[in-house]
Amino acid sequence: MMSDVRFPSLNKRVLSGSVHVPSRPNGVAVVLLHGLHATREQHWMHQWGEVLSDRGYTVLRFDFAGNGLSEGTFEKDNTYTQAEKDVRGAISFLREKHAVQSVLLV
């Protein structure tokens, strides 16, 4: 099952994402990170979300701040510091809402 979600980055920007929840979760989540000038809607991200979810992983695809449907502007928010805050927000979201024990970043 896949659903769209919104969650805060560590700097309080609201990020948009899609979470794939497996029918039998294995307690491990995978966060798929898009590249520069891309979004969570890349075809390969959809495919990997489905494949990994079918194998028991909870998968989160999200738009970094300033990309896709997330708050912010690309020119201002496209920094390593901001990206780290976004990833940490994604991990917090998964731990709080989906009770995962481990998180892999891809």
PDB file of N, CA and C in Angstrom:
ATOM      1  N   MET A   1       0.833  -1.169   0.000  1.00  0.00           N
ATOM      2  CA  MET A   1       0.000   0.000   0.000  1.00  0.00           C
ATOM      3  C   MET A   1       0.888   1.246   0.000  1.00  0.00           C
ATOM      4  N   MET A   2       0.547   2.212  -0.809  1.00  0.00           N
ATOM      5  CA  MET A   2       1.311   3.457  -0.878  1.00  0.00           C
ATOM      6  C   MET A   2       0.388   4.621  -0.532  1.00  0.00           C
ATOM      7  N   SER A   3       0.910   5.582   0.220  1.00  0.00           N
ATOM      8  CA  SER A   3       0.135   6.784   0.522  1.00  0.00           C
ATOM      9  C   SER A   3       1.068   7.996   0.543  1.00  0.00           C
ATOM     10  N   ASP A   4       0.492   9.150   0.235  1.00  0.00           N
ATOM     11  CA  ASP A   4       1.250  10.392   0.282  1.00  0.00           C
ATOM     12  C   ASP A   4       1.262  10.902   1.716  1.00  0.00           C
ATOM     13  N   VAL A   5       2.393  11.476   2.115  1.00  0.00           N
ATOM     14  CA  VAL A   5       2.560  11.957   3.483  1.00  0.00           C
ATOM     15  C   VAL A   5       3.236  13.322   3.475  1.00  0.00           C
ATOM     16  N   ARG A   6       3.128  14.001   4.594  1.00  0.00           N
ATOM     17  CA  ARG A   6       3.837  15.256   4.819  1.00  0.00           C
ATOM     18  C   ARG A   6       4.425  15.170   6.210  1.00  0.00           C
ATOM     19  N   PHE A   7       5.657  15.643   6.359  1.00  0.00           N
ATOM     20  CA  PHE A   7       6.337  15.588   7.651  1.00  0.00           C
ATOM     21  C   PHE A   7       7.354  16.723   7.705  1.00  0.00           C
ATOM     22  N   PRO A   8       7.765  17.120   8.918  1.00  0.00           N
ATOM     23  CA  PRO A   8       8.695  18.244   9.034  1.00  0.00           C
ATOM     24  C   PRO A   8      10.162  17.832   8.904  1.00  0.00           C
ATOM     25  N   SER A   9      10.918  18.696   8.267  1.00  0.00           N
ATOM     26  CA  SER A   9      12.374  18.606   8.297  1.00  0.00           C
ATOM     27  C   SER A   9      12.810  19.090   9.679  1.00  0.00           C
ATOM     28  N   LEU A  10      14.054  18.890  10.038  1.00  0.00           N
ATOM     29  CA  LEU A  10      14.504  19.376  11.340  1.00  0.00           C
ATOM     30  C   LEU A  10      14.485  20.894  11.451  1.00  0.00           C
ATOM     31  N   ASN A  11      14.442  21.598  10.306  1.00  0.00           N
ATOM     32  CA  ASN A  11      14.345  23.058  10.387  1.00  0.00           C
ATOM     33  C   ASN A  11      12.905  23.537  10.214  1.00  0.00           C
ATOM     34  N   LYS A  12      11.955  22.599  10.325  1.00  0.00           N
ATOM     35  CA  LYS A  12      10.514  22.865  10.324  1.00  0.00           C
ATOM     36  C   LYS A  12       9.894  23.090   8.955  1.00  0.00           C
ATOM     37  N   ARG A  13      10.648  22.954   7.868  1.00  0.00           N
ATOM     38  CA  ARG A  13      10.025  22.995   6.547  1.00  0.00           C
ATOM     39  C   ARG A  13       9.198  21.722   6.392  1.00  0.00           C
ATOM     40  N   VAL A  14       8.047  21.836   5.752  1.00  0.00           N
ATOM     41  CA  VAL A  14       7.194  20.662   5.549  1.00  0.00           C
ATOM     42  C   VAL A  14       7.608  19.982   4.249  1.00  0.00           C
ATOM     43  N   LEU A  15       7.945  18.696   4.358  1.00  0.00           N
ATOM     44  CA  LEU A  15       8.377  17.912   3.214  1.00  0.00           C
ATOM     45  C   LEU A  15       7.246  17.000   2.750  1.00  0.00           C
ATOM     46  N   SER A  16       7.188  16.775   1.448  1.00  0.00           N
ATOM     47  CA  SER A  16       6.190  15.878   0.860  1.00  0.00           C
ATOM     48  C   SER A  16       6.860  14.570   0.503  1.00  0.00           C
ATOM     49  N   GLY A  17       6.143  13.485   0.735  1.00  0.00           N
ATOM     50  CA  GLY A  17       6.697  12.182   0.420  1.00  0.00           C
ATOM     51  C   GLY A  17       5.621  11.167   0.093  1.00  0.00           C
ATOM     52  N   SER A  18       6.065   9.980  -0.245  1.00  0.00           N
ATOM     53  CA  SER A  18       5.197   8.839  -0.480  1.00  0.00           C
ATOM     54  C   SER A  18       5.799   7.676   0.281  1.00  0.00           C
ATOM     55  N   VAL A  19       4.955   6.986   1.050  1.00  0.00           N
ATOM     56  CA  VAL A  19       5.437   5.857   1.831  1.00  0.00           C
ATOM     57  C   VAL A  19       4.763   4.586   1.325  1.00  0.00           C
ATOM     58  N   HIS A  20       5.582   3.570   1.100  1.00  0.00           N
ATOM     59  CA  HIS A  20       5.116   2.250   0.689  1.00  0.00           C
ATOM     60  C   HIS A  20       5.150   1.374   1.947  1.00  0.00           C
ATOM     61  N   VAL A  21       3.988   0.904   2.370  1.00  0.00           N
ATOM     62  CA  VAL A  21       3.899   0.091   3.587  1.00  0.00           C
ATOM     63  C   VAL A  21       3.624  -1.358   3.181  1.00  0.00           C
ATOM     64  N   PRO A  22       4.516  -2.262   3.574  1.00  0.00           N
ATOM     65  CA  PRO A  22       4.330  -3.671   3.197  1.00  0.00           C
ATOM     66  C   PRO A  22       3.210  -4.327   4.003  1.00  0.00           C
ATOM     67  N   SER A  23       2.680  -5.412   3.468  1.00  0.00           N
ATOM     68  CA  SER A  23       1.645  -6.143   4.197  1.00  0.00           C
ATOM     69  C   SER A  23       2.227  -6.845   5.420  1.00  0.00           C
ATOM     70  N   ARG A  24       3.490  -7.229   5.346  1.00  0.00           N
ATOM     71  CA  ARG A  24       4.188  -7.855   6.471  1.00  0.00           C
ATOM     72  C   ARG A  24       5.504  -7.126   6.709  1.00  0.00           C
ATOM     73  N   PRO A  25       5.477  -6.031   7.477  1.00  0.00           N
ATOM     74  CA  PRO A  25       6.697  -5.249   7.712  1.00  0.00           C
ATOM     75  C   PRO A  25       7.770  -6.058   8.438  1.00  0.00           C
ATOM     76  N   ASN A  26       9.020  -5.871   8.014  1.00  0.00           N
ATOM     77  CA  ASN A  26      10.147  -6.573   8.651  1.00  0.00           C
ATOM     78  C   ASN A  26      10.871  -5.703   9.680  1.00  0.00           C
ATOM     79  N   GLY A  27      10.368  -4.488   9.931  1.00  0.00           N
ATOM     80  CA  GLY A  27      10.981  -3.608  10.922  1.00  0.00           C
ATOM     81  C   GLY A  27      12.096  -2.736  10.380  1.00  0.00           C
ATOM     82  N   VAL A  28      12.372  -2.864   9.077  1.00  0.00           N
ATOM     83  CA  VAL A  28      13.438  -2.079   8.450  1.00  0.00           C
ATOM     84  C   VAL A  28      12.816  -1.154   7.412  1.00  0.00           C
ATOM     85  N   ALA A  29      13.294   0.082   7.383  1.00  0.00           N
ATOM     86  CA  ALA A  29      12.821   1.053   6.392  1.00  0.00           C
ATOM     87  C   ALA A  29      13.961   1.422   5.454  1.00  0.00           C
ATOM     88  N   VAL A  30      13.583   1.791   4.248  1.00  0.00           N
ATOM     89  CA  VAL A  30      14.522   2.290   3.253  1.00  0.00           C
ATOM     90  C   VAL A  30      14.049   3.682   2.844  1.00  0.00           C
ATOM     91  N   VAL A  31      14.952   4.651   2.884  1.00  0.00           N
ATOM     92  CA  VAL A  31      14.651   5.998   2.406  1.00  0.00           C
ATOM     93  C   VAL A  31      15.339   6.159   1.059  1.00  0.00           C
ATOM     94  N   LEU A  32      14.542   6.377   0.022  1.00  0.00           N
ATOM     95  CA  LEU A  32      15.090   6.583  -1.315  1.00  0.00           C
ATOM     96  C   LEU A  32      15.308   8.072  -1.538  1.00  0.00           C
ATOM     97  N   LEU A  33      16.538   8.455  -1.855  1.00  0.00           N
ATOM     98  CA  LEU A  33      16.920   9.856  -2.014  1.00  0.00           C
ATOM     99  C   LEU A  33      17.088  10.200  -3.495  1.00  0.00           C
ATOM    100  N   HIS A  34      16.367  11.198  -3.947  1.00  0.00           N
ATOM    101  CA  HIS A  34      16.486  11.598  -5.351  1.00  0.00           C
ATOM    102  C   HIS A  34      17.733  12.444  -5.566  1.00  0.00           C
ATOM    103  N   GLY A  35      18.133  12.593  -6.794  1.00  0.00           N
ATOM    104  CA  GLY A  35      19.316  13.373  -7.136  1.00  0.00           C
ATOM    105  C   GLY A  35      18.995  14.833  -7.395  1.00  0.00           C
ATOM    106  N   LEU A  36      20.011  15.553  -7.804  1.00  0.00           N
ATOM    107  CA  LEU A  36      19.903  16.976  -8.105  1.00  0.00           C
ATOM    108  C   LEU A  36      18.919  17.191  -9.255  1.00  0.00           C
ATOM    109  N   HIS A  37      18.091  18.207  -9.138  1.00  0.00           N
ATOM    110  CA  HIS A  37      17.081  18.547 -10.150  1.00  0.00           C
ATOM    111  C   HIS A  37      16.122  17.393 -10.407  1.00  0.00           C
ATOM    112  N   ALA A  38      15.762  16.661  -9.372  1.00  0.00           N
ATOM    113  CA  ALA A  38      14.838  15.542  -9.506  1.00  0.00           C
ATOM    114  C   ALA A  38      13.816  15.619  -8.371  1.00  0.00           C
ATOM    115  N   THR A  39      12.890  14.674  -8.351  1.00  0.00           N
ATOM    116  CA  THR A  39      11.889  14.587  -7.297  1.00  0.00           C
ATOM    117  C   THR A  39      11.651  13.128  -6.952  1.00  0.00           C
ATOM    118  N   ARG A  40      10.793  12.909  -5.971  1.00  0.00           N
ATOM    119  CA  ARG A  40      10.450  11.543  -5.568  1.00  0.00           C
ATOM    120  C   ARG A  40       9.654  10.812  -6.637  1.00  0.00           C
ATOM    121  N   GLU A  41       9.198  11.516  -7.646  1.00  0.00           N
ATOM    122  CA  GLU A  41       8.362  10.930  -8.691  1.00  0.00           C
ATOM    123  C   GLU A  41       9.161  10.297  -9.833  1.00  0.00           C
ATOM    124  N   GLN A  42      10.472  10.199  -9.685  1.00  0.00           N
ATOM    125  CA  GLN A  42      11.280   9.542 -10.717  1.00  0.00           C
ATOM    126  C   GLN A  42      10.792   8.100 -10.884  1.00  0.00           C
ATOM    127  N   HIS A  43      10.757   7.623 -12.110  1.00  0.00           N
ATOM    128  CA  HIS A  43      10.234   6.281 -12.408  1.00  0.00           C
ATOM    129  C   HIS A  43      10.949   5.206 -11.598  1.00  0.00           C
ATOM    130  N   TRP A  44      12.284   5.293 -11.513  1.00  0.00           N
ATOM    131  CA  TRP A  44      13.030   4.261 -10.791  1.00  0.00           C
ATOM    132  C   TRP A  44      12.672   4.238  -9.314  1.00  0.00           C
ATOM    133  N   MET A  45      12.305   5.398  -8.755  1.00  0.00           N
ATOM    134  CA  MET A  45      11.947   5.445  -7.344  1.00  0.00           C
ATOM    135  C   MET A  45      10.627   4.722  -7.092  1.00  0.00           C
ATOM    136  N   HIS A  46       9.664   4.886  -7.991  1.00  0.00           N
ATOM    137  CA  HIS A  46       8.407   4.150  -7.882  1.00  0.00           C
ATOM    138  C   HIS A  46       8.681   2.641  -7.920  1.00  0.00           C
ATOM    139  N   GLN A  47       9.489   2.234  -8.896  1.00  0.00           N
ATOM    140  CA  GLN A  47       9.778   0.802  -9.060  1.00  0.00           C
ATOM    141  C   GLN A  47      10.445   0.220  -7.818  1.00  0.00           C
ATOM    142  N   TRP A  48      11.482   0.881  -7.326  1.00  0.00           N
ATOM    143  CA  TRP A  48      12.181   0.381  -6.143  1.00  0.00           C
ATOM    144  C   TRP A  48      11.276   0.393  -4.920  1.00  0.00           C
ATOM    145  N   GLY A  49      10.418   1.392  -4.802  1.00  0.00           N
ATOM    146  CA  GLY A  49       9.474   1.427  -3.694  1.00  0.00           C
ATOM    147  C   GLY A  49       8.589   0.202  -3.670  1.00  0.00           C
ATOM    148  N   GLU A  50       8.088  -0.183  -4.826  1.00  0.00           N
ATOM    149  CA  GLU A  50       7.221  -1.364  -4.916  1.00  0.00           C
ATOM    150  C   GLU A  50       7.998  -2.652  -4.660  1.00  0.00           C
ATOM    151  N   VAL A  51       9.157  -2.789  -5.279  1.00  0.00           N
ATOM    152  CA  VAL A  51       9.962  -4.006  -5.125  1.00  0.00           C
ATOM    153  C   VAL A  51      10.361  -4.209  -3.661  1.00  0.00           C
ATOM    154  N   LEU A  52      10.863  -3.171  -3.025  1.00  0.00           N
ATOM    155  CA  LEU A  52      11.310  -3.292  -1.638  1.00  0.00           C
ATOM    156  C   LEU A  52      10.139  -3.519  -0.687  1.00  0.00           C
ATOM    157  N   SER A  53       9.028  -2.865  -0.937  1.00  0.00           N
ATOM    158  CA  SER A  53       7.845  -3.055  -0.104  1.00  0.00           C
ATOM    159  C   SER A  53       7.341  -4.491  -0.205  1.00  0.00           C
ATOM    160  N   ASP A  54       7.371  -5.053  -1.396  1.00  0.00           N
ATOM    161  CA  ASP A  54       6.970  -6.449  -1.579  1.00  0.00           C
ATOM    162  C   ASP A  54       7.849  -7.406  -0.775  1.00  0.00           C
ATOM    163  N   ARG A  55       9.054  -6.964  -0.428  1.00  0.00           N
ATOM    164  CA  ARG A  55       9.989  -7.796   0.344  1.00  0.00           C
ATOM    165  C   ARG A  55       9.985  -7.468   1.842  1.00  0.00           C
ATOM    166  N   GLY A  56       9.013  -6.669   2.277  1.00  0.00           N
ATOM    167  CA  GLY A  56       8.843  -6.413   3.696  1.00  0.00           C
ATOM    168  C   GLY A  56       9.388  -5.100   4.214  1.00  0.00           C
ATOM    169  N   TYR A  57      10.033  -4.315   3.358  1.00  0.00           N
ATOM    170  CA  TYR A  57      10.605  -3.036   3.785  1.00  0.00           C
ATOM    171  C   TYR A  57       9.558  -1.928   3.692  1.00  0.00           C
ATOM    172  N   THR A  58       9.538  -1.051   4.700  1.00  0.00           N
ATOM    173  CA  THR A  58       8.763   0.176   4.611  1.00  0.00           C
ATOM    174  C   THR A  58       9.644   1.158   3.841  1.00  0.00           C
ATOM    175  N   VAL A  59       9.113   1.753   2.772  1.00  0.00           N
ATOM    176  CA  VAL A  59       9.925   2.606   1.899  1.00  0.00           C
ATOM    177  C   VAL A  59       9.354   4.020   1.883  1.00  0.00           C
ATOM    178  N   LEU A  60      10.239   4.987   2.093  1.00  0.00           N
ATOM    179  CA  LEU A  60       9.858   6.394   2.013  1.00  0.00           C
ATOM    180  C   LEU A  60      10.622   7.051   0.873  1.00  0.00           C
ATOM    181  N   ARG A  61       9.866   7.640  -0.046  1.00  0.00           N
ATOM    182  CA  ARG A  61      10.428   8.511  -1.084  1.00  0.00           C
ATOM    183  C   ARG A  61       9.954   9.910  -0.717  1.00  0.00           C
ATOM    184  N   PHE A  62      10.850  10.886  -0.713  1.00  0.00           N
ATOM    185  CA  PHE A  62      10.408  12.244  -0.388  1.00  0.00           C
ATOM    186  C   PHE A  62      11.153  13.262  -1.229  1.00  0.00           C
ATOM    187  N   ASP A  63      10.537  14.444  -1.337  1.00  0.00           N
ATOM    188  CA  ASP A  63      11.156  15.568  -2.038  1.00  0.00           C
ATOM    189  C   ASP A  63      11.947  16.385  -1.025  1.00  0.00           C
ATOM    190  N   PHE A  64      13.227  16.602  -1.308  1.00  0.00           N
ATOM    191  CA  PHE A  64      14.019  17.484  -0.469  1.00  0.00           C
ATOM    192  C   PHE A  64      13.412  18.887  -0.499  1.00  0.00           C
ATOM    193  N   ALA A  65      13.692  19.699   0.512  1.00  0.00           N
ATOM    194  CA  ALA A  65      13.198  21.080   0.564  1.00  0.00           C
ATOM    195  C   ALA A  65      13.583  21.807  -0.723  1.00  0.00           C
ATOM    196  N   GLY A  66      12.617  22.528  -1.290  1.00  0.00           N
ATOM    197  CA  GLY A  66      12.863  23.264  -2.522  1.00  0.00           C
ATOM    198  C   GLY A  66      12.718  22.419  -3.776  1.00  0.00           C
ATOM    199  N   ASN A  67      12.301  21.168  -3.640  1.00  0.00           N
ATOM    200  CA  ASN A  67      12.102  20.275  -4.775  1.00  0.00           C
ATOM    201  C   ASN A  67      10.682  19.715  -4.739  1.00  0.00           C
ATOM    202  N   GLY A  68      10.160  19.387  -5.901  1.00  0.00           N
ATOM    203  CA  GLY A  68       8.847  18.756  -5.973  1.00  0.00           C
ATOM    204  C   GLY A  68       7.794  19.531  -5.211  1.00  0.00           C
ATOM    205  N   LEU A  69       7.057  18.834  -4.334  1.00  0.00           N
ATOM    206  CA  LEU A  69       5.968  19.451  -3.582  1.00  0.00           C
ATOM    207  C   LEU A  69       6.354  19.874  -2.170  1.00  0.00           C
ATOM    208  N   SER A  70       7.633  19.782  -1.829  1.00  0.00           N
ATOM    209  CA  SER A  70       8.079  20.194  -0.500  1.00  0.00           C
ATOM    210  C   SER A  70       8.246  21.704  -0.419  1.00  0.00           C
ATOM    211  N   GLU A  71       8.120  22.230   0.805  1.00  0.00           N
ATOM    212  CA  GLU A  71       8.295  23.667   1.014  1.00  0.00           C
ATOM    213  C   GLU A  71       9.734  24.077   0.725  1.00  0.00           C
ATOM    214  N   GLY A  72       9.905  25.362   0.461  1.00  0.00           N
ATOM    215  CA  GLY A  72      11.234  25.919   0.246  1.00  0.00           C
ATOM    216  C   GLY A  72      11.480  26.264  -1.212  1.00  0.00           C
ATOM    217  N   THR A  73      12.663  26.821  -1.457  1.00  0.00           N
ATOM    218  CA  THR A  73      13.064  27.154  -2.824  1.00  0.00           C
ATOM    219  C   THR A  73      14.373  26.443  -3.136  1.00  0.00           C
ATOM    220  N   PHE A  74      14.504  26.001  -4.365  1.00  0.00           N
ATOM    221  CA  PHE A  74      15.692  25.265  -4.769  1.00  0.00           C
ATOM    222  C   PHE A  74      16.953  26.097  -4.544  1.00  0.00           C
ATOM    223  N   GLU A  75      16.904  27.361  -4.911  1.00  0.00           N
ATOM    224  CA  GLU A  75      18.081  28.220  -4.813  1.00  0.00           C
ATOM    225  C   GLU A  75      18.559  28.389  -3.376  1.00  0.00           C
ATOM    226  N   LYS A  76      17.636  28.439  -2.429  1.00  0.00           N
ATOM    227  CA  LYS A  76      17.988  28.683  -1.034  1.00  0.00           C
ATOM    228  C   LYS A  76      18.237  27.384  -0.258  1.00  0.00           C
ATOM    229  N   ASP A  77      17.482  26.344  -0.563  1.00  0.00           N
ATOM    230  CA  ASP A  77      17.494  25.140   0.265  1.00  0.00           C
ATOM    231  C   ASP A  77      18.332  23.990  -0.274  1.00  0.00           C
ATOM    232  N   ASN A  78      18.979  24.178  -1.388  1.00  0.00           N
ATOM    233  CA  ASN A  78      19.790  23.111  -1.973  1.00  0.00           C
ATOM    234  C   ASN A  78      21.208  23.160  -1.398  1.00  0.00           C
ATOM    235  N   THR A  79      21.332  22.774  -0.113  1.00  0.00           N
ATOM    236  CA  THR A  79      22.630  22.755   0.559  1.00  0.00           C
ATOM    237  C   THR A  79      22.796  21.418   1.273  1.00  0.00           C
ATOM    238  N   TYR A  80      24.028  21.068   1.580  1.00  0.00           N
ATOM    239  CA  TYR A  80      24.271  19.828   2.323  1.00  0.00           C
ATOM    240  C   TYR A  80      23.655  19.890   3.717  1.00  0.00           C
ATOM    241  N   THR A  81      23.730  21.044   4.342  1.00  0.00           N
ATOM    242  CA  THR A  81      23.178  21.205   5.681  1.00  0.00           C
ATOM    243  C   THR A  81      21.673  20.987   5.664  1.00  0.00           C
ATOM    244  N   GLN A  82      20.988  21.573   4.687  1.00  0.00           N
ATOM    245  CA  GLN A  82      19.540  21.406   4.572  1.00  0.00           C
ATOM    246  C   GLN A  82      19.197  19.954   4.244  1.00  0.00           C
ATOM    247  N   ALA A  83      19.945  19.345   3.352  1.00  0.00           N
ATOM    248  CA  ALA A  83      19.680  17.949   2.981  1.00  0.00           C
ATOM    249  C   ALA A  83      19.797  17.037   4.203  1.00  0.00           C
ATOM    250  N   GLU A  84      20.796  17.278   5.041  1.00  0.00           N
ATOM    251  CA  GLU A  84      20.950  16.473   6.257  1.00  0.00           C
ATOM    252  C   GLU A  84      19.730  16.635   7.168  1.00  0.00           C
ATOM    253  N   LYS A  85      19.240  17.863   7.316  1.00  0.00           N
ATOM    254  CA  LYS A  85      18.062  18.104   8.145  1.00  0.00           C
ATOM    255  C   LYS A  85      16.829  17.412   7.560  1.00  0.00           C
ATOM    256  N   ASP A  86      16.732  17.406   6.251  1.00  0.00           N
ATOM    257  CA  ASP A  86      15.613  16.732   5.593  1.00  0.00           C
ATOM    258  C   ASP A  86      15.669  15.222   5.835  1.00  0.00           C
ATOM    259  N   VAL A  87      16.847  14.636   5.696  1.00  0.00           N
ATOM    260  CA  VAL A  87      17.002  13.194   5.903  1.00  0.00           C
ATOM    261  C   VAL A  87      16.719  12.834   7.358  1.00  0.00           C
ATOM    262  N   ARG A  88      17.202  13.628   8.277  1.00  0.00           N
ATOM    263  CA  ARG A  88      16.938  13.359   9.699  1.00  0.00           C
ATOM    264  C   ARG A  88      15.440  13.477  10.014  1.00  0.00           C
ATOM    265  N   GLY A  89      14.765  14.407   9.365  1.00  0.00           N
ATOM    266  CA  GLY A  89      13.314  14.509   9.522  1.00  0.00           C
ATOM    267  C   GLY A  89      12.605  13.277   8.982  1.00  0.00           C
ATOM    268  N   ALA A  90      13.089  12.765   7.854  1.00  0.00           N
ATOM    269  CA  ALA A  90      12.508  11.551   7.268  1.00  0.00           C
ATOM    270  C   ALA A  90      12.692  10.353   8.203  1.00  0.00           C
ATOM    271  N   ILE A  91      13.865  10.225   8.784  1.00  0.00           N
ATOM    272  CA  ILE A  91      14.134   9.117   9.713  1.00  0.00           C
ATOM    273  C   ILE A  91      13.236   9.231  10.943  1.00  0.00           C
ATOM    274  N   SER A  92      13.107  10.428  11.486  1.00  0.00           N
ATOM    275  CA  SER A  92      12.230  10.633  12.644  1.00  0.00           C
ATOM    276  C   SER A  92      10.788  10.265  12.317  1.00  0.00           C
ATOM    277  N   PHE A  93      10.322  10.682  11.143  1.00  0.00           N
ATOM    278  CA  PHE A  93       8.969  10.354  10.708  1.00  0.00           C
ATOM    279  C   PHE A  93       8.767   8.836  10.671  1.00  0.00           C
ATOM    280  N   LEU A  94       9.707   8.118  10.071  1.00  0.00           N
ATOM    281  CA  LEU A  94       9.575   6.661   9.967  1.00  0.00           C
ATOM    282  C   LEU A  94       9.576   5.990  11.334  1.00  0.00           C
ATOM    283  N   ARG A  95      10.423   6.445  12.215  1.00  0.00           N
ATOM    284  CA  ARG A  95      10.490   5.843  13.555  1.00  0.00           C
ATOM    285  C   ARG A  95       9.218   6.127  14.354  1.00  0.00           C
ATOM    286  N   GLU A  96       8.685   7.333  14.229  1.00  0.00           N
ATOM    287  CA  GLU A  96       7.496   7.699  15.000  1.00  0.00           C
ATOM    288  C   GLU A  96       6.213   7.091  14.427  1.00  0.00           C
ATOM    289  N   LYS A  97       6.050   7.152  13.125  1.00  0.00           N
ATOM    290  CA  LYS A  97       4.784   6.745  12.509  1.00  0.00           C
ATOM    291  C   LYS A  97       4.743   5.282  12.075  1.00  0.00           C
ATOM    292  N   HIS A  98       5.912   4.675  11.856  1.00  0.00           N
ATOM    293  CA  HIS A  98       5.924   3.308  11.320  1.00  0.00           C
ATOM    294  C   HIS A  98       6.717   2.334  12.183  1.00  0.00           C
ATOM    295  N   ALA A  99       7.165   2.776  13.340  1.00  0.00           N
ATOM    296  CA  ALA A  99       7.838   1.912  14.321  1.00  0.00           C
ATOM    297  C   ALA A  99       8.932   1.036  13.725  1.00  0.00           C
ATOM    298  N   VAL A 100       9.735   1.626  12.839  1.00  0.00           N
ATOM    299  CA  VAL A 100      10.850   0.855  12.268  1.00  0.00           C
ATOM    300  C   VAL A 100      12.034   0.882  13.231  1.00  0.00           C
ATOM    301  N   GLN A 101      12.831  -0.183  13.204  1.00  0.00           N
ATOM    302  CA  GLN A 101      13.985  -0.279  14.092  1.00  0.00           C
ATOM    303  C   GLN A 101      15.260   0.171  13.412  1.00  0.00           C
ATOM    304  N   SER A 102      15.353  -0.039  12.106  1.00  0.00           N
ATOM    305  CA  SER A 102      16.548   0.326  11.339  1.00  0.00           C
ATOM    306  C   SER A 102      16.133   1.073  10.089  1.00  0.00           C
ATOM    307  N   VAL A 103      17.008   1.974   9.644  1.00  0.00           N
ATOM    308  CA  VAL A 103      16.734   2.759   8.436  1.00  0.00           C
ATOM    309  C   VAL A 103      17.953   2.718   7.529  1.00  0.00           C
ATOM    310  N   LEU A 104      17.722   2.374   6.266  1.00  0.00           N
ATOM    311  CA  LEU A 104      18.775   2.383   5.251  1.00  0.00           C
ATOM    312  C   LEU A 104      18.541   3.556   4.326  1.00  0.00           C
ATOM    313  N   LEU A 105      19.604   4.261   3.953  1.00  0.00           N
ATOM    314  CA  LEU A 105      19.499   5.373   3.003  1.00  0.00           C
ATOM    315  C   LEU A 105      20.044   4.924   1.659  1.00  0.00           C
ATOM    316  N   VAL A 106      19.252   5.141   0.618  1.00  0.00           N
ATOM    317  CA  VAL A 106      19.668   4.757  -0.743  1.00  0.00           C
ATOM    318  C   VAL A 106      19.495   5.950  -1.657  1.00  0.00           C
TER     319      VAL A 106
END
